[in-house]
Amino acid sequence: EDVSVTTPLLDTKIFRKDTYVSVTTPLLDTAATMPCKSTTTPERPLFGDAQRHYMHLPIGAQKPCVYVYSSWEDRAYRLHHANMLDTIAQMFVCEPSTYEFIAFAEKKVKASNLTLLDKKRLTMCKQELESMTEVAGGILEPKRRSLTVKEMMLEVQKIKKKLRFLVEEPQHTLPDVFVCLVSNNKRLAYARIPARHLLFSQSPEQRGRDCGKINTLFLQPPGKRGPGWTVQAKLDVYLWLGISRDSSHMLDNLPSGFELQGISSEHRTGPPPDYLLYTEQHLFQLRAHMYQARGLIAADNTGLSDPFAWVSFLSNSQSTGIIKQTLTPTWNQLILINNVCLYGGLYEIVQDPPLVVIEVYDDDAVGIEYLGSTVAVPVVKLSEERYSPPQLQYSPLFCGSLSGGDILGAFELIQNSKSGEHTLPDLDEPDGGVIPVPSYIRPVLCKYRIEVLFWGLRELKKVQLLSVDRPQVFIKCAGGGVNSSVIQSYKKNPNFTILVDAFDVELPEDEHLLPPLTITVVDWRAFGRSTLVGSHMINNLALFKHIPTFIQQPQPEPRNIAGNHINTHLPIYYDCQTLHQCQVSKKSKRRSSKRKKRTTADESADNVIDWWSKYYASIEKIQLQKENNPFPLLFENKQPGIVTLQVKCVITMLGLPANIVYTINKDLSIKWMCSFTCQSLQVYDKELEAEFGPFDDWVKTFELYRGKANEEEGSADERFVGKFKGRFCLYKLPESEEGEEDGYLDSGQFKIIQGIPPNTAVDVLIRVYIVAAFNLHPADPDGKADPYIVLKLGKTEIKDRDNYIPKQLNPVFGRSFEFQATFPKESLLTILIYDYDTVGGDDLIGETQIDLENRFYSRHRATCGLPTEYAIEGYNAWRDCIKPTDLLIKLCKENRLDNPHFSPGRITIGNKVFTGKTVFADEDQLVESYEHLALKVLQRWSEMPNGGCKLVPEHIETRALYLKDKPGIDQGHLQMWVDIFPMDMPHPGPPVDISPRKPKGYELRIIIWNTEDVILEDTNFITGQQSSDIYIKGWLKGLEDDSQETDVHYNSLTGEGNFNWRFVFPFNYLPAEKVVVIQKRESILSLDKTEQKIPAVLVMQVWDFERLSSDDFLGSVELDLHGFPRGAKSAKACRMEMLTESTENVSIFQQKRSKGWWPFIKAGELTGKVEAEFHLVTAEEAEKNPVGRARKEPEPLEKPNRPDTSFSWFMNPFKCFFHLIWGNYKKYIIAGLVLLIVTLFLVLIFYTLPGAISSKIVNG
C-alpha cells in the first residue's frame, strides 16, 4: 500500500505551521512516479520581540504543505493492535468504558497474512488481558478488602505497567516520522514522532492519538544534549499518516475556514497543494498573569537562582522581571500580547487553542541559564461572552527529565470586540513599567500566623573548607519572616536556646495557592561576615495547618482484652474434665512413672525456651499469617472423627493453656504437640520508620542543600549539607484581637509548644541488638564474605572485628552492644557491615543510619517496645526501666488525661474502661497485679482520645544496607533493634541475651544386627546359584567424610546377613532449631571453617561387595532423626509402605533408644530389610561411657554366628572347593577317583606285563 507522511523542514525558531499530506493513487507501480515535496520554501526569520530573544517565521493565512509518498508491506494491523492496548492503558484507571475496550480487544481482529510471531503475540495479548481482568476483579473481592487504598493503587499500577509493556510492538512495521529544522542545508534540530501515534484507522480505538491533530512539537538538537540545553524550536504542525484508500479522511479534523488552492474540494485526484489559504481569521489578546513560582532549580553555587520567566505565544514573546537570589520568586506581573491573529473557526479555537510556552531562566553576569519550561492552555473568552476572571493554577516545570518546580499563573485569550467597546475590568496602574496581576485574579488574602519551633541543626558539613560554628536559621514566607537565635558553638550544643517564635503574614485563603516557605541557614564568621550554608523549600505549607482537637464523646465499654488472642474464626471449646486433669496436685505428679519423668526431662532439655525460641516462633507466626492459616500443618486424618494437628507455636498464638486436648465442633479433637507456651514479637520486613513514619510527630527534619541542581552536575546527595529540625504551625488569626478561635485566645500563647519537651542535653543508655543479616553482597572472589559489625555514634566507634563470621552471606550475629550517649550531640547511629580481609584493608559491604533522637522524643515511644505479655523473669522478662502501670500514669500525664483509676478487674481512664484479669496464682497464693492489664491498655493506646497513638511493640526491624557509591541499590538486609533508656530513670536491668545458640554435642550409636530379604545380585558360574556379598554403609547427611561400613557377609544365599556391627557418629546439634551444625574447611587453602546447618538425617545403604569391579548398590533408607517411622518388630512386619504411610513417628532425641526393622528401597521397590538399634547419648555421657566402633573395645560386640558358606572364595580357595564342589559332586568325585585308580592299575598292568613276560622268557 502507498503511505503518506508529512515531513516539514523549516528554518525558523518559533512559528505556527499546518502541514497536510495526501495520497490519491492506490497503485503500487505508480507510487514511485508521484511527486513528493518534503521541504517548505525557505524564508528569512524575523524577531518577535524587542529584546531580540526569539525569531519566528512570518506565516500568516497561507499555510505551506509538505508530503512524502512511500511503499511498505501492509502490516498496519500490528500498529492498530498497539494503539488499542495503548487506549486501554490510558483509560484503565479513570474511564468506566475500559472494560468495553478489553472486551473489544478480545474479539477476533481482522488481519491477513499473519506471521507465526503475530499469531503467538496475539494469543499472548489475549491471555494477558484475561489474566489482568481477573486480577482487577479480584482486588475488590471480600478476602482482599483488607487492602488499603494505596495497596489497591499499587495493584492497578502493576496492571497498567503490564499493559504498557504489551503496547510496545517488537516488529517495526513503519518507520517513525522525523520533522527537522534546516538552515543553509544544515540540520539544526529535529523531533521524532512514532508512526503508530499518527496512523489513521476507521476505528477510533485503533487510530493514533495524534493523528489528524495540531500538535506542538519541541525540537531538540541532533546528537547528545550538553549543558545549557534549551528549547531549540517550537513547531505547531498538523500531521496525518495513512494508506492511500483512506486519504479522503485526511482533512476531516482540520480547522475550518480554509480554501484548497488548485484542487477541487469535490474531486481531488492530484497531489496535495503547496499551501492552504485561510480566509477566516480573528484577533485576540493574550493575558498572561504571572504571579509566582516555587521549587525552582538552584543554578548558582549558593544554592539559589536569579529567575525570570519568558512567555511565548505563537510568534510573540515577553519576559518578566528578574528576582535576585531566590527559589520562590513572586513576579506579580501581567504580560499583555495584543492583536494576536488566529486562523480558523471560533469553535475550533475555543476547543483547541494554541499553547502558551513558559520558560524560566537564571540570570547571570555571563548570560542566562535554562531552568525549565512548561506549557499552559489559555482560557478563550469570546467577545459576546460575559467576562469571568480565570483562576490561578500551578503548572509543573521540567528541565529535561528533572523536575524544575511549579509556576502559579493564569492565561486567558480574549477576543477583540468588533465594535471597539470593551466590557473588561480596568487594569491596575503600571508600577515602574510593570502591570501587576489584577486584584480580582490575585488570591484573596487573609491574615495568618506562622509559629516556628527552632529545635536544632544536625550533620552540617564544611562550607568553604571551614566547619560551621555559629549557624542561624532564617524563615521567610510571602514577604514575612523570622530568625532563630544564633547557636554560639555548634560542636558543643547544636540546639537553639530560644525554641519558639512567630510572625504574621497575609496568605491566600485557598490553601492550594499557599506560597512556599523557605528555610535558609547561614554561618556567622569573624568580622560580621555571613556565609550561606544551605536552604530548604517547603512547597506545601498546608501540611502544617493547625487542626483543632475536639473532645470525643464517651465510648461504650470495650471488650475484654485479657489474653493474647488472634483473630480466628475457629470456635474453640475445652472440656472441663480435661482442665481438671491439668490441675492435678504435685503429689499426683510425683506418682508418675520413671519413664514418664525421663521423657519429660529429656523434652525439657531439648526444648529450652530462650530468646531465640521467641524469635523463631515469631517467624513461624508471620508465615502462617501470610497463608491465612493459624496452623502450620494441615490436618492429618488419623481415624474417623479424630484430627491430629501438629503445631509448634499454636498455643502462643491462641493464648491457650498447654498440655490439654481441645474440642472443636463435631467431636474433633486437636492434640497440641508442644508442651510449653512461647511468646512472640513483631518482626518487620522493613525499617521501623516505614511502619510508623519517620518519628517526626514532635519535630520535622528538613534536609538542607547547597550548590547547583541539574542533570549534569551531581545528585542530591552531593548537594546535601545538613538538616534542620523544627516545626511549623499555620493558623488563621481572628478578625478581632479579642476574638477566640479553636479554643485559644490570641494573647501571644504559642500553640506549637504544647507537648514539646525541653531541648536541653539528655544522657541516655543505648543498647543495640544485631540479630542477623541476609542476602549480603559478596565481597570476596569466591562469592562469599566475612562480615563483622562496626557501630558509630558521634565520636564513639565500636569495631567487632574479632567476631567476624567466615564465609557467610547470611550470617547470624547475635551480638548486643551497650554504650552511653548524650542528645543532641550524639544522635545519629550508623551501623556498618564490613568484610574481614587478612591482607589489605577491609571492604565496606553496606551501612544504615538511625536517628535516635527522633525515636527518643516520638509519641510512638520507640525507645523500648512493648511485649505481648508481662513477665518478671525468663526469656520474656520486662526489660523497660519502668513498669507498665508507671508508664501508663506517665503517658496520661504527658497527654493531659485523667490519671488511671485502678480497681479489681478494671482500669479506668476518663470515659474509657478496660477490663481484664488482675488476680494471679503465685506459689499457691493469689496475688493482685495490674501490670498485665496496664500492658494491654498500652497496647491499645491508639484508642485513647486527644493524643492517642499506636505505641511501638517489641519488635525486630529489617533495615536495608546501602553504599554511597551505589545509591538506591541495597547491599543486603540487617535484622536488629535498638533500646534507648534515659539515665535519670532507674536502670533497666541486664540486656537481653541474644548470643547465638551453641550446638550441643551428641553421639549416635547404631548397632546393625541383621538383614533379611536382601536381593541376590551374583550368580555362581559353576553352580548357577544366586547370592550376594552384603555389607551396610551409613552416615549422617553433611558428615559424609565420617561414613562407616560393616564387614561383608559373603555368599548370602537367602538375603540374610549377620553383622553385630556398631556405628558411632559424633555430631553437634541445635535442639531448638533441630539442625546439625557442621564446621569444616571448604578447601585446603581455606583459613577458616565454614559453618553449615542441615537437618539431622541418617542414611543407611546396603551394597553387594565385588572384588574385581565396583560394588553394586542394592538399596537405601533415609531416616529423619526428628521423626522417623517406628521400626517393625519382626522382618515379616517390615513393609515398604511404612516409610510413606502416616504411621507413628518417633524422635530419637526424645526416645533416646529405638530398635526395629526398616526397609531398604531402590527405584520404588523393596530390596531388603535391616534390623538396627539406635542409641543417642550426649557428648558428656559418651565420654563417661564410651563404646568402640565395629566390635572393638570398650563394650565389644560378639562376632555373628554366620553360616559356614559365608567366606570369600578369593581368600579361602580350599574352603571354597570343599563347600561348593565337594558337597555337590562328592559321588562323582569318588567314582572318578576309583575309576582313575582302576584305570591306572590297568594301564600299569598292560604297561609292565609285556616286559615281565619277555624278561621271564629270556631269563628263563
PDB file of C-alpha atoms in Angstrom, residues 856-1015:
ATOM      1  CA  PHE A 856      13.540   9.109  71.824  1.00  0.00           C
ATOM      2  CA  TYR A 857      11.108  12.033  71.684  1.00  0.00           C
ATOM      3  CA  SER A 858       8.425  10.444  69.483  1.00  0.00           C
ATOM      4  CA  ARG A 859       4.931   9.941  70.878  1.00  0.00           C
ATOM      5  CA  HIS A 860       5.047   6.419  69.472  1.00  0.00           C
ATOM      6  CA  ARG A 861       7.602   5.648  72.185  1.00  0.00           C
ATOM      7  CA  ALA A 862      10.173   3.927  70.025  1.00  0.00           C
ATOM      8  CA  THR A 863      12.630   3.678  72.916  1.00  0.00           C
ATOM      9  CA  CYS A 864      11.666   0.207  74.151  1.00  0.00           C
ATOM     10  CA  GLY A 865       8.999  -1.934  72.530  1.00  0.00           C
ATOM     11  CA  LEU A 866       6.013  -3.297  74.429  1.00  0.00           C
ATOM     12  CA  PRO A 867       5.971  -7.106  74.736  1.00  0.00           C
ATOM     13  CA  THR A 868       2.819  -9.121  74.189  1.00  0.00           C
ATOM     14  CA  GLU A 869       2.714 -10.374  77.780  1.00  0.00           C
ATOM     15  CA  TYR A 870       4.121  -9.137  81.068  1.00  0.00           C
ATOM     16  CA  ALA A 871       6.664 -11.335  82.831  1.00  0.00           C
ATOM     17  CA  ILE A 872       9.026 -10.712  85.723  1.00  0.00           C
ATOM     18  CA  GLU A 873      11.744 -13.155  84.732  1.00  0.00           C
ATOM     19  CA  GLY A 874      12.703 -15.553  81.996  1.00  0.00           C
ATOM     20  CA  TYR A 875      13.200 -15.089  78.308  1.00  0.00           C
ATOM     21  CA  ASN A 876      10.180 -12.722  78.112  1.00  0.00           C
ATOM     22  CA  ALA A 877      11.086 -10.624  81.167  1.00  0.00           C
ATOM     23  CA  TRP A 878      10.028  -6.970  81.201  1.00  0.00           C
ATOM     24  CA  ARG A 879      13.098  -5.024  80.126  1.00  0.00           C
ATOM     25  CA  ASP A 880      11.946  -1.400  80.348  1.00  0.00           C
ATOM     26  CA  CYS A 881      13.122   0.880  83.117  1.00  0.00           C
ATOM     27  CA  ILE A 882       9.585   1.491  84.451  1.00  0.00           C
ATOM     28  CA  LYS A 883       6.709  -0.932  84.884  1.00  0.00           C
ATOM     29  CA  PRO A 884       3.539  -0.817  82.773  1.00  0.00           C
ATOM     30  CA  THR A 885       1.457   0.878  85.474  1.00  0.00           C
ATOM     31  CA  ASP A 886       4.036   3.640  85.944  1.00  0.00           C
ATOM     32  CA  LEU A 887       4.351   4.014  82.192  1.00  0.00           C
ATOM     33  CA  LEU A 888       0.578   4.310  81.859  1.00  0.00           C
ATOM     34  CA  ILE A 889       0.483   7.051  84.506  1.00  0.00           C
ATOM     35  CA  LYS A 890       3.309   8.880  82.745  1.00  0.00           C
ATOM     36  CA  LEU A 891       1.591   8.794  79.351  1.00  0.00           C
ATOM     37  CA  CYS A 892      -1.681  10.044  80.827  1.00  0.00           C
ATOM     38  CA  LYS A 893       0.173  12.960  82.385  1.00  0.00           C
ATOM     39  CA  GLU A 894       2.019  13.842  79.168  1.00  0.00           C
ATOM     40  CA  ASN A 895      -1.216  13.781  77.152  1.00  0.00           C
ATOM     41  CA  ARG A 896      -3.187  15.742  79.755  1.00  0.00           C
ATOM     42  CA  LEU A 897      -5.527  12.875  80.508  1.00  0.00           C
ATOM     43  CA  ASP A 898      -7.021  11.860  83.799  1.00  0.00           C
ATOM     44  CA  ASN A 899      -4.839   9.627  85.899  1.00  0.00           C
ATOM     45  CA  PRO A 900      -5.798   5.967  85.539  1.00  0.00           C
ATOM     46  CA  HIS A 901      -8.020   4.560  88.248  1.00  0.00           C
ATOM     47  CA  PHE A 902      -7.197   1.003  89.265  1.00  0.00           C
ATOM     48  CA  SER A 903      -9.937  -1.224  90.632  1.00  0.00           C
ATOM     49  CA  PRO A 904     -10.266  -5.026  90.789  1.00  0.00           C
ATOM     50  CA  GLY A 905     -10.539  -6.332  87.246  1.00  0.00           C
ATOM     51  CA  ARG A 906     -10.530  -2.965  85.502  1.00  0.00           C
ATOM     52  CA  ILE A 907      -8.605   0.219  84.721  1.00  0.00           C
ATOM     53  CA  THR A 908     -10.498   3.452  84.057  1.00  0.00           C
ATOM     54  CA  ILE A 909      -9.063   6.455  82.195  1.00  0.00           C
ATOM     55  CA  GLY A 910     -11.623   9.196  81.836  1.00  0.00           C
ATOM     56  CA  ASN A 911     -14.540   7.660  79.996  1.00  0.00           C
ATOM     57  CA  LYS A 912     -12.591   4.633  78.829  1.00  0.00           C
ATOM     58  CA  VAL A 913     -12.892   1.429  80.836  1.00  0.00           C
ATOM     59  CA  PHE A 914     -10.607  -1.544  80.298  1.00  0.00           C
ATOM     60  CA  THR A 915     -11.364  -4.862  81.957  1.00  0.00           C
ATOM     61  CA  GLY A 916      -9.202  -7.893  82.424  1.00  0.00           C
ATOM     62  CA  LYS A 917      -7.607 -10.290  84.840  1.00  0.00           C
ATOM     63  CA  THR A 918      -5.807  -8.694  87.788  1.00  0.00           C
ATOM     64  CA  VAL A 919      -5.533 -11.650  90.194  1.00  0.00           C
ATOM     65  CA  PHE A 920      -2.962 -14.347  89.563  1.00  0.00           C
ATOM     66  CA  ALA A 921      -1.779 -17.502  91.322  1.00  0.00           C
ATOM     67  CA  ASP A 922       1.788 -17.416  92.617  1.00  0.00           C
ATOM     68  CA  GLU A 923       3.062 -20.420  94.595  1.00  0.00           C
ATOM     69  CA  ASP A 924      -0.433 -21.477  95.641  1.00  0.00           C
ATOM     70  CA  GLN A 925      -1.254 -17.897  96.643  1.00  0.00           C
ATOM     71  CA  LEU A 926      -3.444 -15.318  94.955  1.00  0.00           C
ATOM     72  CA  VAL A 927      -1.592 -12.085  94.125  1.00  0.00           C
ATOM     73  CA  GLU A 928      -3.177  -8.912  92.779  1.00  0.00           C
ATOM     74  CA  SER A 929      -1.252  -7.238  89.960  1.00  0.00           C
ATOM     75  CA  TYR A 930      -2.326  -4.572  87.493  1.00  0.00           C
ATOM     76  CA  GLU A 931       0.801  -4.814  85.351  1.00  0.00           C
ATOM     77  CA  HIS A 932      -0.719  -7.286  82.876  1.00  0.00           C
ATOM     78  CA  LEU A 933      -3.855  -5.254  82.347  1.00  0.00           C
ATOM     79  CA  ALA A 934      -1.877  -1.997  82.163  1.00  0.00           C
ATOM     80  CA  LEU A 935       0.224  -3.529  79.392  1.00  0.00           C
ATOM     81  CA  LYS A 936      -2.945  -4.378  77.465  1.00  0.00           C
ATOM     82  CA  VAL A 937      -4.101  -0.777  77.844  1.00  0.00           C
ATOM     83  CA  LEU A 938      -0.770   0.441  76.484  1.00  0.00           C
ATOM     84  CA  GLN A 939      -1.142  -1.878  73.514  1.00  0.00           C
ATOM     85  CA  ARG A 940      -4.477  -0.188  72.763  1.00  0.00           C
ATOM     86  CA  TRP A 941      -3.230   3.327  73.390  1.00  0.00           C
ATOM     87  CA  SER A 942      -4.259   4.343  69.860  1.00  0.00           C
ATOM     88  CA  GLU A 943      -7.898   4.180  71.001  1.00  0.00           C
ATOM     89  CA  MET A 944      -7.366   6.922  73.549  1.00  0.00           C
ATOM     90  CA  PRO A 945      -8.847  10.315  72.609  1.00  0.00           C
ATOM     91  CA  ASN A 946      -6.793  13.517  72.446  1.00  0.00           C
ATOM     92  CA  GLY A 947      -3.301  12.267  71.735  1.00  0.00           C
ATOM     93  CA  GLY A 948      -3.673   8.522  71.465  1.00  0.00           C
ATOM     94  CA  CYS A 949      -1.365   6.787  69.009  1.00  0.00           C
ATOM     95  CA  LYS A 950      -0.017   3.331  68.367  1.00  0.00           C
ATOM     96  CA  LEU A 951       2.934   2.513  70.605  1.00  0.00           C
ATOM     97  CA  VAL A 952       5.859   0.582  69.194  1.00  0.00           C
ATOM     98  CA  PRO A 953       5.650  -3.105  70.159  1.00  0.00           C
ATOM     99  CA  GLU A 954       8.522  -5.395  70.940  1.00  0.00           C
ATOM    100  CA  HIS A 955       9.988  -5.872  67.517  1.00  0.00           C
ATOM    101  CA  ILE A 956      12.809  -6.665  65.155  1.00  0.00           C
ATOM    102  CA  GLU A 957      13.212  -4.316  62.220  1.00  0.00           C
ATOM    103  CA  THR A 958      14.808  -5.196  58.906  1.00  0.00           C
ATOM    104  CA  ARG A 959      16.990  -2.407  57.588  1.00  0.00           C
ATOM    105  CA  ALA A 960      18.446  -2.257  54.093  1.00  0.00           C
ATOM    106  CA  LEU A 961      22.174  -1.696  53.722  1.00  0.00           C
ATOM    107  CA  TYR A 962      23.394   0.819  51.163  1.00  0.00           C
ATOM    108  CA  LEU A 963      26.648   2.092  49.718  1.00  0.00           C
ATOM    109  CA  LYS A 964      27.223   5.692  48.768  1.00  0.00           C
ATOM    110  CA  ASP A 965      28.939   4.574  45.571  1.00  0.00           C
ATOM    111  CA  LYS A 966      25.821   2.623  44.563  1.00  0.00           C
ATOM    112  CA  PRO A 967      22.854   4.750  45.592  1.00  0.00           C
ATOM    113  CA  GLY A 968      19.467   3.112  45.572  1.00  0.00           C
ATOM    114  CA  ILE A 969      20.843  -0.457  45.345  1.00  0.00           C
ATOM    115  CA  ASP A 970      20.594  -2.382  48.598  1.00  0.00           C
ATOM    116  CA  GLN A 971      23.606  -4.485  49.537  1.00  0.00           C
ATOM    117  CA  GLY A 972      21.712  -6.764  51.891  1.00  0.00           C
ATOM    118  CA  HIS A 973      19.416  -6.528  54.885  1.00  0.00           C
ATOM    119  CA  LEU A 974      20.040  -6.392  58.610  1.00  0.00           C
ATOM    120  CA  GLN A 975      17.713  -7.582  61.365  1.00  0.00           C
ATOM    121  CA  MET A 976      18.146  -5.571  64.529  1.00  0.00           C
ATOM    122  CA  TRP A 977      16.540  -3.355  67.152  1.00  0.00           C
ATOM    123  CA  VAL A 978      17.606  -0.516  69.425  1.00  0.00           C
ATOM    124  CA  ASP A 979      16.625   0.219  73.028  1.00  0.00           C
ATOM    125  CA  ILE A 980      17.059   3.725  74.470  1.00  0.00           C
ATOM    126  CA  PHE A 981      16.813   4.447  78.192  1.00  0.00           C
ATOM    127  CA  PRO A 982      17.252   7.851  79.882  1.00  0.00           C
ATOM    128  CA  MET A 983      19.940   7.877  82.517  1.00  0.00           C
ATOM    129  CA  ASP A 984      17.801   9.807  85.004  1.00  0.00           C
ATOM    130  CA  MET A 985      15.423   6.838  85.261  1.00  0.00           C
ATOM    131  CA  PRO A 986      16.001   3.556  87.113  1.00  0.00           C
ATOM    132  CA  HIS A 987      18.437   1.178  85.492  1.00  0.00           C
ATOM    133  CA  PRO A 988      16.637  -1.137  83.064  1.00  0.00           C
ATOM    134  CA  GLY A 989      18.484  -4.261  84.123  1.00  0.00           C
ATOM    135  CA  PRO A 990      20.726  -6.592  82.167  1.00  0.00           C
ATOM    136  CA  PRO A 991      20.496  -6.643  78.357  1.00  0.00           C
ATOM    137  CA  VAL A 992      18.729  -9.415  76.503  1.00  0.00           C
ATOM    138  CA  ASP A 993      20.958 -12.379  75.753  1.00  0.00           C
ATOM    139  CA  ILE A 994      20.701 -12.971  72.015  1.00  0.00           C
ATOM    140  CA  SER A 995      24.031 -14.706  71.597  1.00  0.00           C
ATOM    141  CA  PRO A 996      23.778 -17.472  69.006  1.00  0.00           C
ATOM    142  CA  ARG A 997      22.876 -20.840  70.342  1.00  0.00           C
ATOM    143  CA  LYS A 998      25.859 -23.118  70.770  1.00  0.00           C
ATOM    144  CA  PRO A 999      25.410 -26.587  69.388  1.00  0.00           C
ATOM    145  CA  LYS A1000      25.262 -29.467  71.824  1.00  0.00           C
ATOM    146  CA  GLY A1001      27.486 -32.476  71.348  1.00  0.00           C
ATOM    147  CA  TYR A1002      25.748 -35.766  70.717  1.00  0.00           C
ATOM    148  CA  GLU A1003      26.842 -39.261  69.777  1.00  0.00           C
ATOM    149  CA  LEU A1004      24.593 -41.548  67.795  1.00  0.00           C
ATOM    150  CA  ARG A1005      25.343 -45.235  68.287  1.00  0.00           C
ATOM    151  CA  ILE A1006      23.841 -47.652  65.769  1.00  0.00           C
ATOM    152  CA  ILE A1007      24.141 -51.416  66.015  1.00  0.00           C
ATOM    153  CA  ILE A1008      23.462 -53.239  62.772  1.00  0.00           C
ATOM    154  CA  TRP A1009      22.275 -56.668  63.834  1.00  0.00           C
ATOM    155  CA  ASN A1010      20.909 -58.482  60.811  1.00  0.00           C
ATOM    156  CA  THR A1011      19.461 -58.122  57.351  1.00  0.00           C
ATOM    157  CA  GLU A1012      16.730 -60.073  55.643  1.00  0.00           C
ATOM    158  CA  ASP A1013      15.358 -60.456  52.143  1.00  0.00           C
ATOM    159  CA  VAL A1014      18.239 -58.608  50.510  1.00  0.00           C
ATOM    160  CA  ILE A1015      18.078 -59.114  46.770  1.00  0.00           C
TER     161      ILE A1015
END
